[in-house]
């Protein structure tokens, strides 16, 4: 069974649904730390699915 985490202390966050049907809420601060080189994308749970969803969303904004 998946773990449910209270994200009140991690706002603002991005909510996304991955292609496998899972929903994720990832703090914007985590993406900022990844962009700054402090964290790795490997620190994201379900990394491959999340990155696919982020890239898909990013590409849709370019159209």
PDB file of N, CA and C in Angstrom:
ATOM      1  N   UNK A   1       0.847  -1.173   0.000  1.00  0.00           N
ATOM      2  CA  UNK A   1       0.000   0.000   0.000  1.00  0.00           C
ATOM      3  C   UNK A   1       0.893   1.237   0.000  1.00  0.00           C
ATOM      4  N   UNK A   2       0.583   2.229  -0.830  1.00  0.00           N
ATOM      5  CA  UNK A   2       1.409   3.437  -0.889  1.00  0.00           C
ATOM      6  C   UNK A   2       1.338   4.234   0.412  1.00  0.00           C
ATOM      7  N   UNK A   3       2.365   5.004   0.644  1.00  0.00           N
ATOM      8  CA  UNK A   3       2.431   5.857   1.819  1.00  0.00           C
ATOM      9  C   UNK A   3       1.759   7.187   1.513  1.00  0.00           C
ATOM     10  N   UNK A   4       0.934   7.661   2.431  1.00  0.00           N
ATOM     11  CA  UNK A   4       0.294   8.969   2.300  1.00  0.00           C
ATOM     12  C   UNK A   4       1.065   9.931   3.187  1.00  0.00           C
ATOM     13  N   UNK A   5       1.495  11.042   2.611  1.00  0.00           N
ATOM     14  CA  UNK A   5       2.297  12.015   3.336  1.00  0.00           C
ATOM     15  C   UNK A   5       1.573  13.346   3.384  1.00  0.00           C
ATOM     16  N   UNK A   6       1.528  13.959   4.553  1.00  0.00           N
ATOM     17  CA  UNK A   6       0.958  15.294   4.696  1.00  0.00           C
ATOM     18  C   UNK A   6       1.956  16.284   4.104  1.00  0.00           C
ATOM     19  N   UNK A   7       1.527  17.032   3.096  1.00  0.00           N
ATOM     20  CA  UNK A   7       2.456  17.933   2.398  1.00  0.00           C
ATOM     21  C   UNK A   7       2.288  19.392   2.821  1.00  0.00           C
ATOM     22  N   UNK A   8       1.538  19.641   3.887  1.00  0.00           N
ATOM     23  CA  UNK A   8       1.299  21.025   4.311  1.00  0.00           C
ATOM     24  C   UNK A   8       2.591  21.806   4.526  1.00  0.00           C
ATOM     25  N   UNK A   9       3.638  21.134   4.997  1.00  0.00           N
ATOM     26  CA  UNK A   9       4.907  21.822   5.238  1.00  0.00           C
ATOM     27  C   UNK A   9       5.766  21.915   3.981  1.00  0.00           C
ATOM     28  N   UNK A  10       5.268  21.430   2.866  1.00  0.00           N
ATOM     29  CA  UNK A  10       6.061  21.374   1.632  1.00  0.00           C
ATOM     30  C   UNK A  10       5.409  22.167   0.497  1.00  0.00           C
ATOM     31  N   UNK A  11       4.684  23.206   0.829  1.00  0.00           N
ATOM     32  CA  UNK A  11       4.019  24.012  -0.200  1.00  0.00           C
ATOM     33  C   UNK A  11       4.932  25.126  -0.635  1.00  0.00           C
ATOM     34  N   UNK A  12       4.856  25.665  -1.809  1.00  0.00           N
ATOM     35  CA  UNK A  12       3.997  25.207  -2.897  1.00  0.00           C
ATOM     36  C   UNK A  12       4.526  23.907  -3.490  1.00  0.00           C
ATOM     37  N   UNK A  13       3.647  23.213  -4.171  1.00  0.00           N
ATOM     38  CA  UNK A  13       4.023  21.947  -4.779  1.00  0.00           C
ATOM     39  C   UNK A  13       3.373  21.806  -6.142  1.00  0.00           C
ATOM     40  N   UNK A  14       3.894  20.876  -6.908  1.00  0.00           N
ATOM     41  CA  UNK A  14       3.329  20.557  -8.215  1.00  0.00           C
ATOM     42  C   UNK A  14       2.641  19.207  -8.115  1.00  0.00           C
ATOM     43  N   UNK A  15       1.420  19.146  -8.578  1.00  0.00           N
ATOM     44  CA  UNK A  15       0.683  17.882  -8.605  1.00  0.00           C
ATOM     45  C   UNK A  15       0.650  17.383 -10.033  1.00  0.00           C
ATOM     46  N   UNK A  16       0.947  16.115 -10.204  1.00  0.00           N
ATOM     47  CA  UNK A  16       0.900  15.555 -11.546  1.00  0.00           C
ATOM     48  C   UNK A  16       0.498  14.105 -11.485  1.00  0.00           C
ATOM     49  N   UNK A  17      -0.071  13.647 -12.580  1.00  0.00           N
ATOM     50  CA  UNK A  17      -0.443  12.245 -12.707  1.00  0.00           C
ATOM     51  C   UNK A  17       0.469  11.622 -13.739  1.00  0.00           C
ATOM     52  N   UNK A  18       1.042  10.487 -13.383  1.00  0.00           N
ATOM     53  CA  UNK A  18       1.944   9.807 -14.301  1.00  0.00           C
ATOM     54  C   UNK A  18       1.153   8.891 -15.220  1.00  0.00           C
ATOM     55  N   UNK A  19       1.798   8.445 -16.286  1.00  0.00           N
ATOM     56  CA  UNK A  19       1.125   7.627 -17.290  1.00  0.00           C
ATOM     57  C   UNK A  19       0.639   6.296 -16.732  1.00  0.00           C
ATOM     58  N   UNK A  20       1.233   5.856 -15.612  1.00  0.00           N
ATOM     59  CA  UNK A  20       0.774   4.602 -15.000  1.00  0.00           C
ATOM     60  C   UNK A  20      -0.409   4.821 -14.064  1.00  0.00           C
ATOM     61  N   UNK A  21      -0.923   6.061 -14.013  1.00  0.00           N
ATOM     62  CA  UNK A  21      -2.112   6.360 -13.229  1.00  0.00           C
ATOM     63  C   UNK A  21      -1.865   6.834 -11.810  1.00  0.00           C
ATOM     64  N   UNK A  22      -0.623   6.876 -11.379  1.00  0.00           N
ATOM     65  CA  UNK A  22      -0.313   7.343 -10.030  1.00  0.00           C
ATOM     66  C   UNK A  22      -0.313   8.868  -9.979  1.00  0.00           C
ATOM     67  N   UNK A  23      -0.660   9.400  -8.825  1.00  0.00           N
ATOM     68  CA  UNK A  23      -0.632  10.847  -8.611  1.00  0.00           C
ATOM     69  C   UNK A  23       0.539  11.187  -7.701  1.00  0.00           C
ATOM     70  N   UNK A  24       1.197  12.302  -7.987  1.00  0.00           N
ATOM     71  CA  UNK A  24       2.347  12.741  -7.208  1.00  0.00           C
ATOM     72  C   UNK A  24       2.197  14.222  -6.883  1.00  0.00           C
ATOM     73  N   UNK A  25       2.600  14.603  -5.682  1.00  0.00           N
ATOM     74  CA  UNK A  25       2.682  16.011  -5.281  1.00  0.00           C
ATOM     75  C   UNK A  25       4.126  16.237  -4.858  1.00  0.00           C
ATOM     76  N   UNK A  26       4.832  17.029  -5.646  1.00  0.00           N
ATOM     77  CA  UNK A  26       6.262  17.240  -5.417  1.00  0.00           C
ATOM     78  C   UNK A  26       6.490  18.709  -5.111  1.00  0.00           C
ATOM     79  N   UNK A  27       7.147  18.998  -3.983  1.00  0.00           N
ATOM     80  CA  UNK A  27       7.399  20.397  -3.623  1.00  0.00           C
ATOM     81  C   UNK A  27       8.231  21.108  -4.691  1.00  0.00           C
ATOM     82  N   UNK A  28       7.864  22.351  -4.972  1.00  0.00           N
ATOM     83  CA  UNK A  28       8.637  23.157  -5.911  1.00  0.00           C
ATOM     84  C   UNK A  28      10.083  23.270  -5.412  1.00  0.00           C
ATOM     85  N   UNK A  29      10.258  23.338  -4.105  1.00  0.00           N
ATOM     86  CA  UNK A  29      11.605  23.440  -3.533  1.00  0.00           C
ATOM     87  C   UNK A  29      12.468  22.241  -3.924  1.00  0.00           C
ATOM     88  N   UNK A  30      11.869  21.075  -4.061  1.00  0.00           N
ATOM     89  CA  UNK A  30      12.648  19.906  -4.464  1.00  0.00           C
ATOM     90  C   UNK A  30      13.135  20.069  -5.900  1.00  0.00           C
ATOM     91  N   UNK A  31      12.254  20.518  -6.794  1.00  0.00           N
ATOM     92  CA  UNK A  31      12.693  20.768  -8.170  1.00  0.00           C
ATOM     93  C   UNK A  31      13.781  21.846  -8.206  1.00  0.00           C
ATOM     94  N   UNK A  32      13.672  22.864  -7.360  1.00  0.00           N
ATOM     95  CA  UNK A  32      14.686  23.913  -7.310  1.00  0.00           C
ATOM     96  C   UNK A  32      16.020  23.342  -6.841  1.00  0.00           C
ATOM     97  N   UNK A  33      15.989  22.473  -5.828  1.00  0.00           N
ATOM     98  CA  UNK A  33      17.230  21.850  -5.335  1.00  0.00           C
ATOM     99  C   UNK A  33      17.856  20.953  -6.397  1.00  0.00           C
ATOM    100  N   UNK A  34      17.021  20.291  -7.194  1.00  0.00           N
ATOM    101  CA  UNK A  34      17.546  19.471  -8.293  1.00  0.00           C
ATOM    102  C   UNK A  34      18.192  20.374  -9.336  1.00  0.00           C
ATOM    103  N   UNK A  35      17.525  21.472  -9.689  1.00  0.00           N
ATOM    104  CA  UNK A  35      18.074  22.412 -10.672  1.00  0.00           C
ATOM    105  C   UNK A  35      19.374  23.034 -10.179  1.00  0.00           C
ATOM    106  N   UNK A  36      19.486  23.258  -8.862  1.00  0.00           N
ATOM    107  CA  UNK A  36      20.691  23.853  -8.282  1.00  0.00           C
ATOM    108  C   UNK A  36      21.815  22.844  -8.067  1.00  0.00           C
ATOM    109  N   UNK A  37      21.552  21.565  -8.314  1.00  0.00           N
ATOM    110  CA  UNK A  37      22.576  20.534  -8.145  1.00  0.00           C
ATOM    111  C   UNK A  37      22.715  20.031  -6.724  1.00  0.00           C
ATOM    112  N   UNK A  38      21.800  20.406  -5.843  1.00  0.00           N
ATOM    113  CA  UNK A  38      21.860  19.973  -4.446  1.00  0.00           C
ATOM    114  C   UNK A  38      21.310  18.557  -4.309  1.00  0.00           C
ATOM    115  N   UNK A  39      20.248  18.270  -5.029  1.00  0.00           N
ATOM    116  CA  UNK A  39      19.654  16.935  -5.060  1.00  0.00           C
ATOM    117  C   UNK A  39      19.803  16.365  -6.462  1.00  0.00           C
ATOM    118  N   UNK A  40      19.569  15.086  -6.560  1.00  0.00           N
ATOM    119  CA  UNK A  40      19.586  14.391  -7.853  1.00  0.00           C
ATOM    120  C   UNK A  40      18.160  13.998  -8.222  1.00  0.00           C
ATOM    121  N   UNK A  41      17.895  13.834  -9.506  1.00  0.00           N
ATOM    122  CA  UNK A  41      16.584  13.332  -9.914  1.00  0.00           C
ATOM    123  C   UNK A  41      16.346  11.941  -9.334  1.00  0.00           C
ATOM    124  N   UNK A  42      17.415  11.259  -8.958  1.00  0.00           N
ATOM    125  CA  UNK A  42      17.275   9.943  -8.341  1.00  0.00           C
ATOM    126  C   UNK A  42      16.594  10.023  -6.979  1.00  0.00           C
ATOM    127  N   UNK A  43      16.499  11.222  -6.403  1.00  0.00           N
ATOM    128  CA  UNK A  43      15.829  11.405  -5.120  1.00  0.00           C
ATOM    129  C   UNK A  43      14.312  11.463  -5.241  1.00  0.00           C
ATOM    130  N   UNK A  44      13.783  11.483  -6.456  1.00  0.00           N
ATOM    131  CA  UNK A  44      12.336  11.514  -6.676  1.00  0.00           C
ATOM    132  C   UNK A  44      11.820  10.082  -6.687  1.00  0.00           C
ATOM    133  N   UNK A  45      10.811   9.805  -5.849  1.00  0.00           N
ATOM    134  CA  UNK A  45      10.161   8.497  -5.888  1.00  0.00           C
ATOM    135  C   UNK A  45       9.496   8.320  -7.250  1.00  0.00           C
ATOM    136  N   UNK A  46       9.598   7.117  -7.801  1.00  0.00           N
ATOM    137  CA  UNK A  46       9.003   6.810  -9.109  1.00  0.00           C
ATOM    138  C   UNK A  46       9.571   7.742 -10.187  1.00  0.00           C
ATOM    139  N   UNK A  47      10.871   7.980 -10.081  1.00  0.00           N
ATOM    140  CA  UNK A  47      11.596   8.959 -10.903  1.00  0.00           C
ATOM    141  C   UNK A  47      11.280   8.911 -12.387  1.00  0.00           C
ATOM    142  N   UNK A  48      11.352   7.742 -12.996  1.00  0.00           N
ATOM    143  CA  UNK A  48      11.168   7.666 -14.450  1.00  0.00           C
ATOM    144  C   UNK A  48       9.778   8.122 -14.866  1.00  0.00           C
ATOM    145  N   UNK A  49       8.764   7.677 -14.143  1.00  0.00           N
ATOM    146  CA  UNK A  49       7.395   8.060 -14.470  1.00  0.00           C
ATOM    147  C   UNK A  49       7.176   9.560 -14.249  1.00  0.00           C
ATOM    148  N   UNK A  50       7.724  10.095 -13.165  1.00  0.00           N
ATOM    149  CA  UNK A  50       7.573  11.527 -12.869  1.00  0.00           C
ATOM    150  C   UNK A  50       8.266  12.361 -13.936  1.00  0.00           C
ATOM    151  N   UNK A  51       9.474  11.993 -14.308  1.00  0.00           N
ATOM    152  CA  UNK A  51      10.195  12.760 -15.335  1.00  0.00           C
ATOM    153  C   UNK A  51       9.463  12.719 -16.675  1.00  0.00           C
ATOM    154  N   UNK A  52       8.894  11.581 -17.019  1.00  0.00           N
ATOM    155  CA  UNK A  52       8.111  11.499 -18.259  1.00  0.00           C
ATOM    156  C   UNK A  52       6.930  12.467 -18.215  1.00  0.00           C
ATOM    157  N   UNK A  53       6.241  12.496 -17.073  1.00  0.00           N
ATOM    158  CA  UNK A  53       5.083  13.392 -16.942  1.00  0.00           C
ATOM    159  C   UNK A  53       5.502  14.858 -16.998  1.00  0.00           C
ATOM    160  N   UNK A  54       6.616  15.203 -16.359  1.00  0.00           N
ATOM    161  CA  UNK A  54       7.112  16.584 -16.378  1.00  0.00           C
ATOM    162  C   UNK A  54       7.500  16.988 -17.797  1.00  0.00           C
ATOM    163  N   UNK A  55       8.216  16.120 -18.490  1.00  0.00           N
ATOM    164  CA  UNK A  55       8.642  16.431 -19.858  1.00  0.00           C
ATOM    165  C   UNK A  55       7.437  16.537 -20.782  1.00  0.00           C
ATOM    166  N   UNK A  56       6.461  15.643 -20.619  1.00  0.00           N
ATOM    167  CA  UNK A  56       5.246  15.703 -21.434  1.00  0.00           C
ATOM    168  C   UNK A  56       4.529  17.032 -21.223  1.00  0.00           C
ATOM    169  N   UNK A  57       4.386  17.441 -19.971  1.00  0.00           N
ATOM    170  CA  UNK A  57       3.728  18.706 -19.666  1.00  0.00           C
ATOM    171  C   UNK A  57       4.520  19.883 -20.238  1.00  0.00           C
ATOM    172  N   UNK A  58       5.831  19.853 -20.101  1.00  0.00           N
ATOM    173  CA  UNK A  58       6.692  20.919 -20.614  1.00  0.00           C
ATOM    174  C   UNK A  58       6.547  21.029 -22.132  1.00  0.00           C
ATOM    175  N   UNK A  59       6.565  19.883 -22.816  1.00  0.00           N
ATOM    176  CA  UNK A  59       6.428  19.917 -24.268  1.00  0.00           C
ATOM    177  C   UNK A  59       5.072  20.460 -24.703  1.00  0.00           C
ATOM    178  N   UNK A  60       4.022  20.129 -23.949  1.00  0.00           N
ATOM    179  CA  UNK A  60       2.692  20.650 -24.276  1.00  0.00           C
ATOM    180  C   UNK A  60       2.631  22.171 -24.134  1.00  0.00           C
ATOM    181  N   UNK A  61       3.413  22.737 -23.215  1.00  0.00           N
ATOM    182  CA  UNK A  61       3.408  24.193 -23.054  1.00  0.00           C
ATOM    183  C   UNK A  61       4.151  24.872 -24.208  1.00  0.00           C
ATOM    184  N   UNK A  62       5.014  24.140 -24.891  1.00  0.00           N
ATOM    185  CA  UNK A  62       5.761  24.704 -26.013  1.00  0.00           C
ATOM    186  C   UNK A  62       4.942  24.755 -27.295  1.00  0.00           C
ATOM    187  N   UNK A  63       3.886  23.965 -27.352  1.00  0.00           N
ATOM    188  CA  UNK A  63       3.068  23.922 -28.571  1.00  0.00           C
ATOM    189  C   UNK A  63       2.184  25.126 -28.711  1.00  0.00           C
TER     190      UNK A  63
END
